[in-house]
PDB file of C-alpha atoms in Angstrom:
ATOM      1  CA  MET P1317       4.341  -2.663  -4.744  1.00 97.00           C
ATOM      2  CA  LEU P1318       2.946  -2.161  -1.247  1.00 96.00           C
ATOM      3  CA  HIS P1319       0.627   0.797  -0.916  1.00 94.00           C
ATOM      4  CA  GLU P1320       0.811   3.775   1.367  1.00 91.00           C
ATOM      5  CA  ALA P1321      -1.560   4.395   4.285  1.00 91.00           C
ATOM      6  CA  ARG P1322      -4.241   5.823   2.004  1.00 91.00           C
ATOM      7  CA  GLY P1323      -4.527   2.519   0.149  1.00 92.00           C
ATOM      8  CA  VAL P1324      -4.245   1.749  -3.552  1.00 92.00           C
ATOM      9  CA  THR P1325      -4.532   5.322  -4.798  1.00 92.00           C
ATOM     10  CA  GLN P1326      -3.847   6.783  -8.215  1.00 94.00           C
ATOM     11  CA  ILE P1327      -0.302   7.560  -7.044  1.00 91.00           C
ATOM     12  CA  VAL P1328       0.256   3.883  -6.249  1.00 94.00           C
ATOM     13  CA  ARG P1329      -1.204   2.866  -9.611  1.00 96.00           C
ATOM     14  CA  GLY P1330       1.136   5.358 -11.259  1.00 95.00           C
ATOM     15  CA  ILE P1331       4.157   3.777  -9.558  1.00 95.00           C
ATOM     16  CA  VAL P1332       3.041   0.329 -10.715  1.00 97.00           C
ATOM     17  CA  ASP P1333       2.794   1.747 -14.254  1.00 97.00           C
ATOM     18  CA  ARG P1334       6.290   3.239 -13.981  1.00 96.00           C
ATOM     19  CA  LEU P1335       7.701  -0.115 -12.858  1.00 97.00           C
ATOM     20  CA  ALA P1336       5.985  -1.804 -15.797  1.00 96.00           C
ATOM     21  CA  GLU P1337       7.419   0.789 -18.173  1.00 96.00           C
ATOM     22  CA  ASP P1338      10.872  -0.152 -16.867  1.00 95.00           C
ATOM     23  CA  GLY P1339      10.201  -3.786 -17.791  1.00 95.00           C
ATOM     24  CA  TRP P1340       9.012  -5.191 -14.450  1.00 97.00           C
ATOM     25  CA  LEU P1341       5.964  -7.351 -13.891  1.00 97.00           C
ATOM     26  CA  ALA P1342       4.383  -5.306 -11.107  1.00 97.00           C
ATOM     27  CA  VAL P1343       1.415  -5.980  -8.844  1.00 96.00           C
ATOM     28  CA  ALA P1344      -0.042  -4.030  -5.909  1.00 96.00           C
ATOM     29  CA  PRO P1345      -1.960  -6.158  -3.404  1.00 95.00           C
ATOM     30  CA  HIS P1346      -4.750  -4.359  -1.565  1.00 93.00           C
ATOM     31  CA  LEU P1347      -3.895  -4.759   2.120  1.00 92.00           C
ATOM     32  CA  TYR P1348      -7.156  -3.268   3.420  1.00 89.00           C
ATOM     33  CA  ARG P1349      -9.705  -6.044   3.239  1.00 74.00           C
ATOM     34  CA  GLY P1350     -13.304  -5.060   2.634  1.00 63.00           C
ATOM     35  CA  ASP P1351     -12.282  -1.509   1.742  1.00 58.00           C
ATOM     36  CA  ASP P1352     -14.680  -0.046  -0.807  1.00 51.00           C
ATOM     37  CA  ASP P1353     -12.693   3.195  -1.013  1.00 50.00           C
ATOM     38  CA  SER P1354      -9.863   1.959  -3.228  1.00 49.00           C
ATOM     39  CA  GLU P1355     -10.558   4.624  -5.856  1.00 52.00           C
ATOM     40  CA  ALA P1356     -10.212   7.467  -3.364  1.00 48.00           C
ATOM     41  CA  GLY P1357      -7.744  10.190  -4.198  1.00 50.00           C
ATOM     42  CA  ASP P1358      -5.014  11.239  -1.823  1.00 54.00           C
ATOM     43  CA  ASP P1359      -7.017  14.197  -0.489  1.00 53.00           C
ATOM     44  CA  GLU P1360     -10.409  12.463  -0.206  1.00 67.00           C
ATOM     45  CA  GLN P1361      -9.709  10.615   3.047  1.00 78.00           C
ATOM     46  CA  ASP P1362      -9.355  12.331   6.382  1.00 86.00           C
ATOM     47  CA  ASP P1363      -6.762  11.387   8.977  1.00 87.00           C
ATOM     48  CA  ALA P1364      -9.318   9.510  11.099  1.00 89.00           C
ATOM     49  CA  GLN P1365     -10.282   7.267   8.158  1.00 87.00           C
ATOM     50  CA  ILE P1366      -6.649   6.540   7.372  1.00 89.00           C
ATOM     51  CA  GLU P1367      -5.797   5.839  11.021  1.00 86.00           C
ATOM     52  CA  LYS P1368      -8.726   3.417  11.255  1.00 87.00           C
ATOM     53  CA  LYS P1369      -7.522   1.537   8.169  1.00 87.00           C
ATOM     54  CA  VAL P1370      -3.959   1.301   9.444  1.00 85.00           C
ATOM     55  CA  GLY P1371      -5.215   0.150  12.828  1.00 83.00           C
ATOM     56  CA  SER P1372      -7.234  -2.631  11.181  1.00 83.00           C
ATOM     57  CA  LEU P1373      -4.127  -4.286   9.747  1.00 87.00           C
ATOM     58  CA  THR P1374      -2.598  -7.322  11.375  1.00 88.00           C
ATOM     59  CA  LEU P1375       0.834  -8.676  10.583  1.00 89.00           C
ATOM     60  CA  GLN P1376      -0.601 -12.102   9.788  1.00 92.00           C
ATOM     61  CA  GLN P1377      -3.087 -10.619   7.320  1.00 92.00           C
ATOM     62  CA  VAL P1378      -0.347  -8.616   5.617  1.00 92.00           C
ATOM     63  CA  MET P1379       1.925 -11.662   5.401  1.00 95.00           C
ATOM     64  CA  ASP P1380      -0.934 -13.758   3.985  1.00 95.00           C
ATOM     65  CA  ASP P1381      -1.649 -11.129   1.322  1.00 95.00           C
ATOM     66  CA  CYS P1382       2.033 -10.890   0.410  1.00 96.00           C
ATOM     67  CA  ASP P1383       2.322 -14.686   0.270  1.00 97.00           C
ATOM     68  CA  THR P1384      -0.659 -14.777  -2.107  1.00 96.00           C
ATOM     69  CA  THR P1385       1.052 -12.177  -4.286  1.00 97.00           C
ATOM     70  CA  PHE P1386       4.348 -14.079  -4.263  1.00 97.00           C
ATOM     71  CA  GLY P1387       2.419 -17.227  -5.190  1.00 97.00           C
ATOM     72  CA  TRP P1388       0.782 -15.450  -8.108  1.00 97.00           C
ATOM     73  CA  LEU P1389       4.181 -14.241  -9.327  1.00 97.00           C
ATOM     74  CA  ALA P1390       5.595 -17.768  -8.977  1.00 97.00           C
ATOM     75  CA  ASP P1391       2.680 -19.088 -11.053  1.00 98.00           C
ATOM     76  CA  THR P1392       3.737 -16.706 -13.836  1.00 97.00           C
ATOM     77  CA  GLY P1393       7.229 -18.230 -13.810  1.00 97.00           C
ATOM     78  CA  ILE P1394       9.058 -15.692 -11.630  1.00 97.00           C
ATOM     79  CA  GLU P1395      11.587 -17.336  -9.305  1.00 97.00           C
ATOM     80  CA  ALA P1396      11.752 -16.155  -5.696  1.00 97.00           C
ATOM     81  CA  ASP P1397      15.231 -14.643  -6.072  1.00 97.00           C
ATOM     82  CA  ARG P1398      13.862 -12.451  -8.899  1.00 97.00           C
ATOM     83  CA  MET P1399      10.988 -11.067  -6.814  1.00 98.00           C
ATOM     84  CA  GLY P1400      11.216  -7.738  -5.051  1.00 98.00           C
ATOM     85  CA  VAL P1401       9.103  -5.664  -2.698  1.00 98.00           C
ATOM     86  CA  LEU P1402       8.811  -1.880  -2.808  1.00 98.00           C
ATOM     87  CA  GLY P1403       6.810   0.234  -0.412  1.00 96.00           C
ATOM     88  CA  PHE P1404       6.263   3.875   0.459  1.00 92.00           C
ATOM     89  CA  ASP P1405       5.076   5.190   3.813  1.00 90.00           C
ATOM     90  CA  LEU P1406       3.058   2.354   5.425  1.00 90.00           C
ATOM     91  CA  GLY P1407       4.028   0.132   2.483  1.00 93.00           C
ATOM     92  CA  GLY P1408       7.673   0.860   3.234  1.00 94.00           C
ATOM     93  CA  THR P1409       7.160  -0.363   6.775  1.00 94.00           C
ATOM     94  CA  VAL P1410       5.506  -3.511   5.466  1.00 94.00           C
ATOM     95  CA  ALA P1411       8.279  -4.044   2.877  1.00 97.00           C
ATOM     96  CA  LEU P1412      10.922  -4.291   5.593  1.00 97.00           C
ATOM     97  CA  GLN P1413       8.716  -6.512   7.766  1.00 96.00           C
ATOM     98  CA  VAL P1414       8.138  -8.898   4.835  1.00 97.00           C
ATOM     99  CA  ALA P1415      11.850  -8.891   3.966  1.00 98.00           C
ATOM    100  CA  ALA P1416      12.601  -9.940   7.556  1.00 97.00           C
ATOM    101  CA  ARG P1417      10.177 -12.873   7.374  1.00 97.00           C
ATOM    102  CA  ARG P1418      10.331 -14.211   3.803  1.00 97.00           C
ATOM    103  CA  ARG P1419      13.094 -15.061   1.348  1.00 95.00           C
ATOM    104  CA  PHE P1420      13.104 -13.281  -2.004  1.00 97.00           C
ATOM    105  CA  GLY P1421      15.436 -11.143  -4.094  1.00 98.00           C
ATOM    106  CA  ALA P1422      15.381  -7.562  -2.792  1.00 98.00           C
ATOM    107  CA  ALA P1423      13.338  -4.991  -0.893  1.00 98.00           C
ATOM    108  CA  VAL P1424      13.091  -1.203  -0.831  1.00 98.00           C
ATOM    109  CA  THR P1425      11.555   0.985   1.866  1.00 97.00           C
ATOM    110  CA  VAL P1426      10.827   4.624   1.079  1.00 95.00           C
ATOM    111  CA  ALA P1427       9.926   6.775   4.095  1.00 92.00           C
ATOM    112  CA  GLY P1428       8.761   3.760   6.080  1.00 91.00           C
ATOM    113  CA  GLU P1429       6.925   4.631   9.258  1.00 89.00           C
ATOM    114  CA  GLY P1430       7.563   3.183  12.681  1.00 91.00           C
ATOM    115  CA  ILE P1431      11.340   3.246  12.789  1.00 95.00           C
ATOM    116  CA  GLU P1432      11.463   3.080  16.574  1.00 94.00           C
ATOM    117  CA  SER P1433       7.799   2.838  17.554  1.00 89.00           C
ATOM    118  CA  SER P1434       5.420   0.725  15.528  1.00 79.00           C
ATOM    119  CA  PRO P1435       2.465   2.291  13.678  1.00 70.00           C
ATOM    120  CA  SER P1436       0.410  -0.801  14.560  1.00 71.00           C
ATOM    121  CA  SER P1437       0.222  -2.956  17.680  1.00 74.00           C
ATOM    122  CA  SER P1438       0.742  -6.138  15.641  1.00 74.00           C
ATOM    123  CA  VAL P1439       3.894  -4.966  13.850  1.00 82.00           C
ATOM    124  CA  SER P1440       7.302  -4.519  15.444  1.00 87.00           C
ATOM    125  CA  ALA P1441       9.293  -1.325  15.059  1.00 93.00           C
ATOM    126  CA  LEU P1442      11.641  -1.350  12.077  1.00 96.00           C
ATOM    127  CA  VAL P1443      14.790  -1.282  14.211  1.00 97.00           C
ATOM    128  CA  ALA P1444      13.582  -4.498  15.863  1.00 96.00           C
ATOM    129  CA  ALA P1445      12.810  -6.228  12.544  1.00 96.00           C
ATOM    130  CA  ALA P1446      15.858  -5.042  10.558  1.00 98.00           C
ATOM    131  CA  PRO P1447      18.422  -7.467  12.068  1.00 98.00           C
ATOM    132  CA  ASP P1448      16.365 -10.321  10.579  1.00 98.00           C
ATOM    133  CA  LEU P1449      16.492  -9.054   6.988  1.00 98.00           C
ATOM    134  CA  SER P1450      16.958 -11.998   4.620  1.00 97.00           C
ATOM    135  CA  CYS P1451      17.502 -10.161   1.327  1.00 98.00           C
ATOM    136  CA  PRO P1452      19.245  -7.014   0.102  1.00 98.00           C
ATOM    137  CA  TRP P1453      17.383  -3.988   1.477  1.00 98.00           C
ATOM    138  CA  LEU P1454      17.498  -0.304   0.517  1.00 98.00           C
ATOM    139  CA  GLY P1455      16.040   2.335   2.826  1.00 98.00           C
ATOM    140  CA  ILE P1456      15.350   5.836   1.530  1.00 96.00           C
ATOM    141  CA  TYR P1457      14.538   8.506   4.083  1.00 95.00           C
ATOM    142  CA  SER P1458      14.477  12.259   4.494  1.00 90.00           C
ATOM    143  CA  GLU P1459      16.557  14.263   6.915  1.00 87.00           C
ATOM    144  CA  ALA P1460      13.287  14.963   8.757  1.00 84.00           C
ATOM    145  CA  ASP P1461      13.425  11.407  10.144  1.00 86.00           C
ATOM    146  CA  GLY P1462      16.396  12.407  12.292  1.00 86.00           C
ATOM    147  CA  ASP P1463      18.733  10.186  14.286  1.00 92.00           C
ATOM    148  CA  ALA P1464      16.341   7.244  14.218  1.00 95.00           C
ATOM    149  CA  VAL P1465      17.479   6.551  10.656  1.00 96.00           C
ATOM    150  CA  GLU P1466      21.051   6.020  11.860  1.00 96.00           C
ATOM    151  CA  ARG P1467      19.813   3.477  14.388  1.00 97.00           C
ATOM    152  CA  LEU P1468      17.855   1.768  11.600  1.00 98.00           C
ATOM    153  CA  ARG P1469      20.996   1.729   9.446  1.00 97.00           C
ATOM    154  CA  ALA P1470      22.964  -0.003  12.209  1.00 98.00           C
ATOM    155  CA  ALA P1471      20.182  -2.522  12.827  1.00 98.00           C
ATOM    156  CA  ALA P1472      19.959  -3.352   9.110  1.00 98.00           C
ATOM    157  CA  GLU P1473      23.734  -3.751   8.804  1.00 98.00           C
ATOM    158  CA  SER P1474      23.642  -6.317  11.609  1.00 98.00           C
ATOM    159  CA  SER P1475      21.512  -8.601   9.395  1.00 98.00           C
ATOM    160  CA  GLY P1476      24.546  -9.664   7.364  1.00 97.00           C
ATOM    161  CA  VAL P1477      22.839  -9.027   4.002  1.00 98.00           C
ATOM    162  CA  ALA P1478      23.552  -6.142   1.638  1.00 98.00           C
ATOM    163  CA  THR P1479      21.873  -2.994   2.933  1.00 98.00           C
ATOM    164  CA  ASP P1480      22.010   0.686   2.140  1.00 98.00           C
ATOM    165  CA  VAL P1481      20.284   3.654   3.756  1.00 97.00           C
ATOM    166  CA  VAL P1482      20.148   6.945   1.896  1.00 96.00           C
ATOM    167  CA  VAL P1483      19.075  10.163   3.600  1.00 94.00           C
ATOM    168  CA  TYR P1484      18.029  13.180   1.574  1.00 92.00           C
ATOM    169  CA  PRO P1485      18.457  16.635   3.151  1.00 85.00           C
ATOM    170  CA  ASN P1486      15.813  19.324   2.858  1.00 70.00           C
ATOM    171  CA  THR P1487      12.970  16.991   1.921  1.00 69.00           C
ATOM    172  CA  GLY P1488       9.680  16.244   3.609  1.00 65.00           C
ATOM    173  CA  HIS P1489       8.680  12.706   4.437  1.00 61.00           C
ATOM    174  CA  ARG P1490       6.958  12.291   1.046  1.00 64.00           C
ATOM    175  CA  PHE P1491       9.630  14.121  -1.002  1.00 68.00           C
ATOM    176  CA  ASP P1492       6.832  16.358  -2.363  1.00 66.00           C
ATOM    177  CA  ASP P1493       8.840  19.535  -1.942  1.00 72.00           C
ATOM    178  CA  ASP P1494      11.972  18.435  -3.819  1.00 81.00           C
ATOM    179  CA  PRO P1495      11.363  16.964  -7.283  1.00 85.00           C
ATOM    180  CA  GLU P1496      15.107  16.573  -7.908  1.00 89.00           C
ATOM    181  CA  SER P1497      15.578  14.400  -4.812  1.00 88.00           C
ATOM    182  CA  ALA P1498      12.415  12.451  -5.677  1.00 88.00           C
ATOM    183  CA  ALA P1499      13.779  11.726  -9.171  1.00 91.00           C
ATOM    184  CA  GLU P1500      17.155  10.652  -7.783  1.00 93.00           C
ATOM    185  CA  ALA P1501      15.482   8.430  -5.167  1.00 94.00           C
ATOM    186  CA  TRP P1502      13.384   6.761  -7.887  1.00 95.00           C
ATOM    187  CA  GLN P1503      16.515   6.041  -9.882  1.00 96.00           C
ATOM    188  CA  ARG P1504      18.096   4.474  -6.789  1.00 97.00           C
ATOM    189  CA  VAL P1505      15.068   2.173  -6.487  1.00 97.00           C
ATOM    190  CA  LEU P1506      15.446   1.056 -10.099  1.00 97.00           C
ATOM    191  CA  ASN P1507      19.208   0.612  -9.717  1.00 97.00           C
ATOM    192  CA  TRP P1508      18.725  -1.508  -6.568  1.00 98.00           C
ATOM    193  CA  PHE P1509      16.313  -3.802  -8.327  1.00 98.00           C
ATOM    194  CA  ASP P1510      18.502  -3.945 -11.450  1.00 97.00           C
ATOM    195  CA  SER P1511      21.479  -4.942  -9.293  1.00 97.00           C
ATOM    196  CA  HIS P1512      19.732  -7.612  -7.246  1.00 98.00           C
ATOM    197  CA  LEU P1513      16.867  -8.953  -9.372  1.00 97.00           C
ATOM    198  CA  ARG P1514      17.890  -8.931 -13.039  1.00 88.00           C
TER     199      ARG P1514
END
């Protein structure tokens, strides 16, 4: 589970718990090194703090942290084709980037940023990375993301692996304003992993 821009918040911990309740061994690597604010709630960080954290990330650092996490899972007996990556927001961006650079079972991006312009100078836009996907990938977006999602869909399809992009109408980027769509999207995540990892 790759965290959102605010870091490993209580929401992220709750998602890890939900995955565990569904029978998954779940882990959430902390991508912000040296961050002493990992207990901060969603509303306790201002935009400038969050932007600074996002700006501090490098693709190599993120890949190293993900490789360490994959190694830990392998040490517990999980084979690579049974490993999956899930990310929301910034974590969704990272999930696709990792899926384009490593081989494992499946990946899911929910509301990943940087579809056509990268949120970080060291990370390519998602439409540029998507043709290199190496595992089944599910993208979940809101209608608010506009036509860029269709370009991402086409780029992902060109990878030659199983891909699906689902767009929910009348939802914000975080699905906060539509609990029914949020519940359906969560079920799609579980179904994707059930189909490709179990």
